[in-house]
Short mmCIF file of C-alpha atoms in Angstrom, two decimals:
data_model
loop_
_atom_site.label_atom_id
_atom_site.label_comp_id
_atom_site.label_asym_id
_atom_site.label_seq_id
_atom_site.Cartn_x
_atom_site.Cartn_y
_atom_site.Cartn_z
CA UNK F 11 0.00 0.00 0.00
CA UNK F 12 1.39 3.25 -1.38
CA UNK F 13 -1.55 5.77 -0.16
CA UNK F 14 -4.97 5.82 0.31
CA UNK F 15 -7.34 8.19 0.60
CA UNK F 16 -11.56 8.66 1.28
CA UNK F 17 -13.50 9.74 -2.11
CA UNK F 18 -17.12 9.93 -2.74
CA UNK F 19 -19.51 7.96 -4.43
CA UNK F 20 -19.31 6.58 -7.42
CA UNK F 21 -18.51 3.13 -10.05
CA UNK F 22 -16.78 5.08 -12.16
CA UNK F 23 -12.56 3.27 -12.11
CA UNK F 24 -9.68 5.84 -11.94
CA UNK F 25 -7.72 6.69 -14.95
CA UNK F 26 -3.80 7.47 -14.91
CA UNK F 27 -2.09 10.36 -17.58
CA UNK F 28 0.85 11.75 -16.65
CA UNK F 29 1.92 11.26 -13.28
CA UNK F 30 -1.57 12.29 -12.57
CA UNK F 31 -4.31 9.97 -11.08
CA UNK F 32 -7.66 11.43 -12.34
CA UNK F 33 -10.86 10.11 -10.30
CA UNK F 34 -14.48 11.17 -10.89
CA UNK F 35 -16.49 10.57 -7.97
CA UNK F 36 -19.81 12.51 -5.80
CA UNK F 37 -19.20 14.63 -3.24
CA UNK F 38 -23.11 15.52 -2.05
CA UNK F 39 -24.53 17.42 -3.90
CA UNK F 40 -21.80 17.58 -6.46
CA UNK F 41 -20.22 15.28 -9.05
CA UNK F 42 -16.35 15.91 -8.73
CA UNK F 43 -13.37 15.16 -11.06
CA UNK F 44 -9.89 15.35 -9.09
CA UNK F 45 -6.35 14.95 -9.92
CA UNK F 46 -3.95 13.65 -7.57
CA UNK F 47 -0.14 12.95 -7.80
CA UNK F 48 0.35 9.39 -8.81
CA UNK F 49 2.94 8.38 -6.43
CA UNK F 50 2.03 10.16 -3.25
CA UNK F 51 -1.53 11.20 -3.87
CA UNK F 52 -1.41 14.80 -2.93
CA UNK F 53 -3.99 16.59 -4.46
CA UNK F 54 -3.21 18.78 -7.45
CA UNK F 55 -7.12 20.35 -8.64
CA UNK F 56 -10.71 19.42 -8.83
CA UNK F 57 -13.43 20.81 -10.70
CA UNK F 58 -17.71 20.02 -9.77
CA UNK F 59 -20.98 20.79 -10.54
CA UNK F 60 -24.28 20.47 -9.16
CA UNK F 61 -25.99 17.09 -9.43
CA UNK F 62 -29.48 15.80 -8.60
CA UNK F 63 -29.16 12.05 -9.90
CA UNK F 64 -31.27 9.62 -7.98
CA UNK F 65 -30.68 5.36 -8.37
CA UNK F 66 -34.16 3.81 -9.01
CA UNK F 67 -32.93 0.48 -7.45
CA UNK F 68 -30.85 1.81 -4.58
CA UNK F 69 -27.28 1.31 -5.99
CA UNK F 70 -24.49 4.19 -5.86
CA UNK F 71 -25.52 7.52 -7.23
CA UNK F 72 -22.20 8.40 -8.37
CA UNK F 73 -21.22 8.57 -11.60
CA UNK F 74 -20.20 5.87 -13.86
CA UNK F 75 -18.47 6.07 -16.77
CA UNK F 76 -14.73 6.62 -16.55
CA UNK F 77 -12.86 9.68 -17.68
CA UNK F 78 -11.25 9.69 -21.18
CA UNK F 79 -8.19 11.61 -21.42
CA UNK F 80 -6.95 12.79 -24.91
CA UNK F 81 -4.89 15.60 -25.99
CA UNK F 82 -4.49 17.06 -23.04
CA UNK F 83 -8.17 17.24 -22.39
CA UNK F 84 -10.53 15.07 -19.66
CA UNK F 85 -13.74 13.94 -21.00
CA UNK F 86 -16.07 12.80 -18.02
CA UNK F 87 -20.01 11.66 -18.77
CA UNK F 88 -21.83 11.89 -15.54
CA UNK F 89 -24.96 9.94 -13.99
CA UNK F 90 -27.19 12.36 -15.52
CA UNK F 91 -25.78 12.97 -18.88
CA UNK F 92 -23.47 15.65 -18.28
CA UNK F 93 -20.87 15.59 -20.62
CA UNK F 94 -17.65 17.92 -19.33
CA UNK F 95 -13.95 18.31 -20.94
CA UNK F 96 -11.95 19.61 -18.73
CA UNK F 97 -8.11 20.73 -18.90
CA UNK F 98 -5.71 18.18 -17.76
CA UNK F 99 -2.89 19.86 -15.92
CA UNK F 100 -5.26 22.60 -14.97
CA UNK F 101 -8.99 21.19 -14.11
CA UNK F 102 -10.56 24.41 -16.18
CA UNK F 103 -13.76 24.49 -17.64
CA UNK F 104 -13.43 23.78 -21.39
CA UNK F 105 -17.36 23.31 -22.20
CA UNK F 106 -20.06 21.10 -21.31
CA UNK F 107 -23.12 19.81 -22.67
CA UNK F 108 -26.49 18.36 -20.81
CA UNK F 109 -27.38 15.65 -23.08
CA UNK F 110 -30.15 14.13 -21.47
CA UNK F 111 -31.96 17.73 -21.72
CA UNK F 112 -30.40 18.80 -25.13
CA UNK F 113 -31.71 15.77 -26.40
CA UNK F 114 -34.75 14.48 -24.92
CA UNK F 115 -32.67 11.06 -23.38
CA UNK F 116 -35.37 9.06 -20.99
CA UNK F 117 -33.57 7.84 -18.13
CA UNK F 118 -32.12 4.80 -18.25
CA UNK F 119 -31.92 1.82 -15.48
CA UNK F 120 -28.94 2.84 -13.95
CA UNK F 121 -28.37 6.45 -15.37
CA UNK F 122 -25.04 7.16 -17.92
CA UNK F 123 -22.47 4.71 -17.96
CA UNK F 124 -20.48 4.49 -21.35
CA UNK F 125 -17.10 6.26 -21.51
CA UNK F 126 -17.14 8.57 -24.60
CA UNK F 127 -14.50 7.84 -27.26
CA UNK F 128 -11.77 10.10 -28.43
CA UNK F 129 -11.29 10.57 -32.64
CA UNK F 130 -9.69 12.48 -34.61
CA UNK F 131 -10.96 15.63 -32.49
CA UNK F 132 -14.20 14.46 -32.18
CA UNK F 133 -15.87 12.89 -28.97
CA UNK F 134 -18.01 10.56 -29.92
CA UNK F 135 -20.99 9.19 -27.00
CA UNK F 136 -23.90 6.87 -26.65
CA UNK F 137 -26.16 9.30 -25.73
CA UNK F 138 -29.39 7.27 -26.20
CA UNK F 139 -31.41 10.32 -27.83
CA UNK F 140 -34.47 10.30 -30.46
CA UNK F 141 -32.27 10.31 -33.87
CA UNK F 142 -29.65 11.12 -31.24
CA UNK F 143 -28.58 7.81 -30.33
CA UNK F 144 -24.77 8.11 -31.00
CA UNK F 145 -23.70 11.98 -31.49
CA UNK F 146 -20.29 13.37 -32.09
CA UNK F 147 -19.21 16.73 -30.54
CA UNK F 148 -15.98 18.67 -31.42
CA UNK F 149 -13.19 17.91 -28.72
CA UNK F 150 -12.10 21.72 -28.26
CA UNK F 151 -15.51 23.12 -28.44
CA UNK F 152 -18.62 20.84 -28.25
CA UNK F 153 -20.27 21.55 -30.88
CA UNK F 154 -22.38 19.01 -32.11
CA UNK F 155 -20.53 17.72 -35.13
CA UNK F 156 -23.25 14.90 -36.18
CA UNK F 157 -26.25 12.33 -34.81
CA UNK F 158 -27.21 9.05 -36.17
CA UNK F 159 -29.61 6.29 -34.98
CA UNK F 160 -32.32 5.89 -32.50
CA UNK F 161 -30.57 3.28 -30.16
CA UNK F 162 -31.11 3.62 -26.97
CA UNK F 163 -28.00 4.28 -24.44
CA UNK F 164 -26.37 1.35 -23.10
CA UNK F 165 -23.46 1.14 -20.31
CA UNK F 166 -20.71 -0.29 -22.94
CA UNK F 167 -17.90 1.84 -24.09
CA UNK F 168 -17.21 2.52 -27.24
CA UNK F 169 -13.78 1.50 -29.32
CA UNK F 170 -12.06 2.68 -31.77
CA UNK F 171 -10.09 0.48 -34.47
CA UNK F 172 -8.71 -0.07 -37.77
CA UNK F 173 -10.04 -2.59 -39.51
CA UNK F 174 -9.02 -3.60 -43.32
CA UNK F 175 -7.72 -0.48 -43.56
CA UNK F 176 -11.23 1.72 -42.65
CA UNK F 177 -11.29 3.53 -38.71
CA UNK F 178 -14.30 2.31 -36.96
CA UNK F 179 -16.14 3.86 -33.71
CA UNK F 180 -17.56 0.43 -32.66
CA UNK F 181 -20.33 0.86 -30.31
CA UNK F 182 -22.50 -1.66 -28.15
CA UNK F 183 -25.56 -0.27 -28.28
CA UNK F 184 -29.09 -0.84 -26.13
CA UNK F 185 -29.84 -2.77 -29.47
CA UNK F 186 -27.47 -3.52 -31.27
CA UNK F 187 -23.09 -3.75 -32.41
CA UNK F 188 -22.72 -0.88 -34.85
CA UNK F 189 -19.73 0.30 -36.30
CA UNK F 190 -19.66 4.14 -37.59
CA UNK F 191 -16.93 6.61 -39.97
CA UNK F 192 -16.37 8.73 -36.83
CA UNK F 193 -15.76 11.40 -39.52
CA UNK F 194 -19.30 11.38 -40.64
CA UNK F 195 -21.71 8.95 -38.63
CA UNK F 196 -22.39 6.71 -41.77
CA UNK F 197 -23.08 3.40 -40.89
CA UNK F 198 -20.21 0.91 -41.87
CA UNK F 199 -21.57 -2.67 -40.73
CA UNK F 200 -24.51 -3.72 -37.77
CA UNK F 201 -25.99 -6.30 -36.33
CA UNK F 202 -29.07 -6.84 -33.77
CA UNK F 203 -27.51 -7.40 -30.08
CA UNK F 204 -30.41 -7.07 -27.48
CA UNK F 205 -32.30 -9.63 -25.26
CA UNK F 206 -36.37 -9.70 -26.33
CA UNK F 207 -37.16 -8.74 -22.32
CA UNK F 208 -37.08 -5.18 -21.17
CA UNK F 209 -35.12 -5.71 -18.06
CA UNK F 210 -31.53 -5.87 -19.59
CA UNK F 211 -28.47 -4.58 -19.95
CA UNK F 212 -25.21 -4.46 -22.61
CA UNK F 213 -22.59 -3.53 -20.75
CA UNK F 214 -18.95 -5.14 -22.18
CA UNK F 215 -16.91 -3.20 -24.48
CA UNK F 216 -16.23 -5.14 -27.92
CA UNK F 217 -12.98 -6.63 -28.24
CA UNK F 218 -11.21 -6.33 -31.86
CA UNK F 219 -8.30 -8.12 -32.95
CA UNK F 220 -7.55 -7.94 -36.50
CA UNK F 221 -10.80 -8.04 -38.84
CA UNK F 222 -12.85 -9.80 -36.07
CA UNK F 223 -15.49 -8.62 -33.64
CA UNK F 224 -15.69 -9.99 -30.25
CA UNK F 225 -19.12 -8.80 -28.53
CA UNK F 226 -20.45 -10.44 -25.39
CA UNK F 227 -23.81 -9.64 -23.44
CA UNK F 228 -26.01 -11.41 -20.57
CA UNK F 229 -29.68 -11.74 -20.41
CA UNK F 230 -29.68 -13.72 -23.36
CA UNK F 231 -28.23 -12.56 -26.88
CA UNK F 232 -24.85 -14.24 -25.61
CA UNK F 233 -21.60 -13.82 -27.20
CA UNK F 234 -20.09 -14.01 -30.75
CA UNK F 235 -17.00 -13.59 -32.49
CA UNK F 236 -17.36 -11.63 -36.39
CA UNK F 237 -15.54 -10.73 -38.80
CA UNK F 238 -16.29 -7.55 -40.82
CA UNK F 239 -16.35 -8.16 -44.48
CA UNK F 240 -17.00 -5.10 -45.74
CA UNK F 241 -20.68 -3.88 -44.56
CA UNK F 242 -21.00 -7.65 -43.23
CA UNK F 243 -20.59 -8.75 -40.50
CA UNK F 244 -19.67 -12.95 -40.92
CA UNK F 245 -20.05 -15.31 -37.73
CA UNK F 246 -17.30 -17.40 -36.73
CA UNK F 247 -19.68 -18.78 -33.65
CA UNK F 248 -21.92 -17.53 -31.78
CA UNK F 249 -23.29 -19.24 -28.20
CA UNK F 250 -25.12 -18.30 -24.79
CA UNK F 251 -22.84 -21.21 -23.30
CA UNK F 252 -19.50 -19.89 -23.47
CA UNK F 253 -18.58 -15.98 -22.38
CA UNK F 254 -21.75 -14.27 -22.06
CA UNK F 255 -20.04 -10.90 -20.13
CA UNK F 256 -22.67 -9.65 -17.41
CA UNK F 257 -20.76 -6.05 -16.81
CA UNK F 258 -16.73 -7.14 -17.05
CA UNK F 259 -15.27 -6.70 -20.50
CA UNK F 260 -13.02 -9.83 -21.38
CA UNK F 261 -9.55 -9.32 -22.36
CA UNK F 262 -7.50 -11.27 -25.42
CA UNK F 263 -4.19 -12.70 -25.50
CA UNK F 264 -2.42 -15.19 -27.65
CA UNK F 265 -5.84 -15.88 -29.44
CA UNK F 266 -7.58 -16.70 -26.10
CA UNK F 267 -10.61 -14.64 -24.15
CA UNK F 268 -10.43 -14.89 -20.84
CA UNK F 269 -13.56 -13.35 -19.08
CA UNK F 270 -16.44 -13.96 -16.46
CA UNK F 271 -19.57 -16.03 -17.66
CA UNK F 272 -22.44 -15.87 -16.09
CA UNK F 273 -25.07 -13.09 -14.24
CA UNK F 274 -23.75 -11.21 -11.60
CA UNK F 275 -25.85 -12.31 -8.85
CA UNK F 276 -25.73 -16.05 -9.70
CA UNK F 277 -21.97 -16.38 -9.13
CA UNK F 278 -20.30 -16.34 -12.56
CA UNK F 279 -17.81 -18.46 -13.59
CA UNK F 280 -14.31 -17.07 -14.47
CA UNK F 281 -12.80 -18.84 -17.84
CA UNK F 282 -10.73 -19.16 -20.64
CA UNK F 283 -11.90 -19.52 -23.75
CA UNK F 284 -10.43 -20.09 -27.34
CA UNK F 285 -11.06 -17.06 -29.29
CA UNK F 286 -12.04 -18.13 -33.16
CA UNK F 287 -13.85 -21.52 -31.87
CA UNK F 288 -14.95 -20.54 -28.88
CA UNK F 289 -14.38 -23.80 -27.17
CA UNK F 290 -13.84 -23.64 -23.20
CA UNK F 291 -10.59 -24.55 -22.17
CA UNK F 292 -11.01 -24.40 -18.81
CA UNK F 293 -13.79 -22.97 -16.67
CA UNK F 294 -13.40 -21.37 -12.70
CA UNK F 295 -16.88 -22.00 -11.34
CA UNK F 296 -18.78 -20.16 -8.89
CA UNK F 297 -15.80 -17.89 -9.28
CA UNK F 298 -18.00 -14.56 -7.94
CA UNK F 299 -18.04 -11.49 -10.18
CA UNK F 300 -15.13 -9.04 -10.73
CA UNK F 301 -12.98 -7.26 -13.42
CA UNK F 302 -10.04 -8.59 -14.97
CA UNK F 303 -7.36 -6.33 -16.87
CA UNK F 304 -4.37 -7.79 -18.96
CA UNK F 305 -1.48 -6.91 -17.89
CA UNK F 306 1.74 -8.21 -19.88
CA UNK F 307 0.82 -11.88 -20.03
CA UNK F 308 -0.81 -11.88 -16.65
CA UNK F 309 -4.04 -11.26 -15.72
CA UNK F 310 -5.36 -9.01 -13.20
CA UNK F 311 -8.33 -10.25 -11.34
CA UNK F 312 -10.28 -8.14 -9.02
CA UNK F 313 -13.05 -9.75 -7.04
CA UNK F 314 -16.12 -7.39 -5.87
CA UNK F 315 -15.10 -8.72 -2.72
CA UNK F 316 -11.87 -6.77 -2.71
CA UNK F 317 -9.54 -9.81 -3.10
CA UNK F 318 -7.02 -8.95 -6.32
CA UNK F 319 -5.68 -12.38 -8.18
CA UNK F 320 -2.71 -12.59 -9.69
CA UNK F 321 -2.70 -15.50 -12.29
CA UNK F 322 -1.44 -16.27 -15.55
CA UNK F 323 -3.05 -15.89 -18.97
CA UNK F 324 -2.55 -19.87 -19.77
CA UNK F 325 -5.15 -21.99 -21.67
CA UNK F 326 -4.02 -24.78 -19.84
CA UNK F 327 -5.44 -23.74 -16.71
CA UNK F 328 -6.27 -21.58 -14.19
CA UNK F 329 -2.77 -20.30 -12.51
CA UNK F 330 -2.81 -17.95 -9.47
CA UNK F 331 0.37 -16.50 -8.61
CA UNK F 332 -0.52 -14.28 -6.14
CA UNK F 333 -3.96 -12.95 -3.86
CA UNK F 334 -4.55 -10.14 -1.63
CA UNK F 335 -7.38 -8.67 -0.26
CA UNK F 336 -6.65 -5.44 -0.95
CA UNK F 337 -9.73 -3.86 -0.03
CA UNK F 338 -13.65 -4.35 2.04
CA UNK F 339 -16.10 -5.25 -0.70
CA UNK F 340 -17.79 -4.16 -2.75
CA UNK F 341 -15.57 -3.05 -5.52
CA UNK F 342 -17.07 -2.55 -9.20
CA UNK F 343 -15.61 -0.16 -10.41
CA UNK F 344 -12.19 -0.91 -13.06
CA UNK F 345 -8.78 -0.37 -11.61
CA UNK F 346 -5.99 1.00 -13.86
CA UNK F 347 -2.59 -0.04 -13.74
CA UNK F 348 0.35 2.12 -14.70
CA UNK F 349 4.20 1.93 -14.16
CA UNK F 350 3.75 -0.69 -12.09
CA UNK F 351 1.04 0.82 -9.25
CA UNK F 352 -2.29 -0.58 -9.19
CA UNK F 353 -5.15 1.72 -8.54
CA UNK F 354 -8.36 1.15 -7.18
CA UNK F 355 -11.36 1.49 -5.65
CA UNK F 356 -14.19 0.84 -3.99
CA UNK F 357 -17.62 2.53 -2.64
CA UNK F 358 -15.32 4.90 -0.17
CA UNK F 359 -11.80 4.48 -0.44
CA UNK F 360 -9.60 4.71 -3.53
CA UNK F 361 -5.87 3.13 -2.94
CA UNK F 362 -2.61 2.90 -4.45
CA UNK F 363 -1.00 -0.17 -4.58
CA UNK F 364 2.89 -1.22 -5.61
CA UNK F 365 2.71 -4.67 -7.82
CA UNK F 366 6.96 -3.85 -8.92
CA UNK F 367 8.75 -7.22 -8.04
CA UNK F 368 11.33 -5.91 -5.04
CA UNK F 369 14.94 -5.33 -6.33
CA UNK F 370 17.38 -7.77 -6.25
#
């Protein structure tokens, strides 16, 4: 343990740019984005505004989404729909937008949760709007650049990637995997990705490698991997059986997922899975829900009970090196790991931890 210090509310996962850890949290009234010093957590700025988001089910009323940072900029997307960029070494006021008043967005289950993404100076968001679904803004001003679709807004973040030589914004929408020219909003390929009853969520960020399309859901549509062929989208397989993703996004190595399967409150199963077949090649069960971030060929595993698991991304099997219980449940939110420090937290505390090897 490096430092630790009390925050406010919130599921949305600390981000690291520069020697700076950047956390967007509540504070009352207030949602709050603060930058502290890496290594010794000192406080540096923080910049709020006035909040009134409420949870319809009781959950945290912080916000969500985590902060994008680009070009010296910080992009946060609150609870409510408040988009805000933000200077990085500074915490000044760039602009802001209220999307869910701007346009006309119906609250959703659990409020705003996808990150924005970052291209080519254009922020590019989920916002869930009447022909508003996905809208670009300009990254220095806000302007609204372009709006396409009527999807509704779901708690996946979108990606960007090069595929066969195009850019893509790849977004998992309430209804469907779309991929958009984040240049102009034209529709490049899409596909229907939402379970027939109301009560459901997509949540897991796509995972691209190469020309293929890994998307992943719960409540039934299940998970798939596809390769884009053109404005087609091909299957390779597609099952309910294998890596359906509740809220963690699975993460690729060596041409293997590895990734929780399984609803949240049933006690997924943590596994590893062969990424163009999608056989199971070996399967944790009962494992409990959690995140798990690639790091090198390791895998970071952090339980909502606070325990982190150190193990390593093998096929053959599951392979813990190393487990601490790092902090009191329940933890949700994503870490991020950089230069060696982990950083997390949970519904009061955010902490820095050291994961370096000691010297020899």
């Amino acid at each position: 343990m490096v430092w630790r210090k009390q925050i406010g509310q919130g599921l949305s996962g600390p981000v690291v740019a520069q020697g700076r850890v950047i956390l967007f949290h509540r504070v009352s009234g207030r949602e709050v984005v603060e930058s502290f010093d890496a290594r010794t957590g000192a406080a540096q700025w923080q910049y709020g505004y006035p909040t009134t988001y409420r949870d319809d089910f009781g959950f945290d009323e912080g916000p969500r989404a985590v902060p994008v940072v680009a070009d010296g900029v910080v992009y946060t997307f609150g609870a409510e729909g408040q988009l805000h960029a933000v200077e990085l070494a500074t915490g000044t006021r760039l602009w802001s937008e209220d999307t869910m008043r701007r346009f006309n967005v119906p609250k959703g289950f659990f409020g705003a949760a996808g990150s924005p993404l970052v291209e080519s100076g254009r922020v590019l968001a989920n916002i869930g709007g009447p022909g508003a679904g996905i809208v670009a803004f300009d990254a220095k001003t806000g302007k609204v650049l372009w709006s396409t679709m009527g999807d509704g807004a779901s708690y996946s973040s979108a990606i960007g990637a090069t595929i066969a030589g195009r850019r893509s914004a790849i977004f998992l929408t309430r209804n469907r995997l779309i991929g958009l020219d984040p240049a102009t909003g034209a529709v490049q390929f899409q596909r229907d990705w939402r379970a027939r009853q109301a009560a459901s969520v997509n949540v897991a960020t796509p995972v691209v490698i190469g020309d293929l399309i890994f998307v992943s859901a719960e409540y039934g549509p299940g998970a798939a991997v596809l390769r884009v062929e053109g404005s087609k989208l091909t299957e390779l397989w597609a099952s309910d059986e294998v890596l359906s993703n509740h809220y963690a996004t699975s993460v690729y190595h060596d041409g293997y997922l590895y990734g929780f399967h399984g609803r949240q409150e049933f006690g997924p199963s943590f596994r590893a899975v062969e990424f163009r077949t999608g056989k199971v090649r070996w399967s944790q069960d009962q494992f409990r829900a959690g995140s798990v971030t690639l790091a090198g060929d390791r895998l970071l595993i952090l339980r909502e009970t606070g325990e982190l698991i150190l193990a390593k991304a093998s096929p053959d099997a599951f392979q813990p090196i190393a487990r601490a219980q790092i902090l009191p449940a329940t933890v949700r939110a994503y870490p991020a790991i950089a230069d060696g420090f982990l950083y997390v937290r949970n519904d009061n505390t955010l902490v820095c931890l050291d994961l370096r090897p000691p010297t020899q």
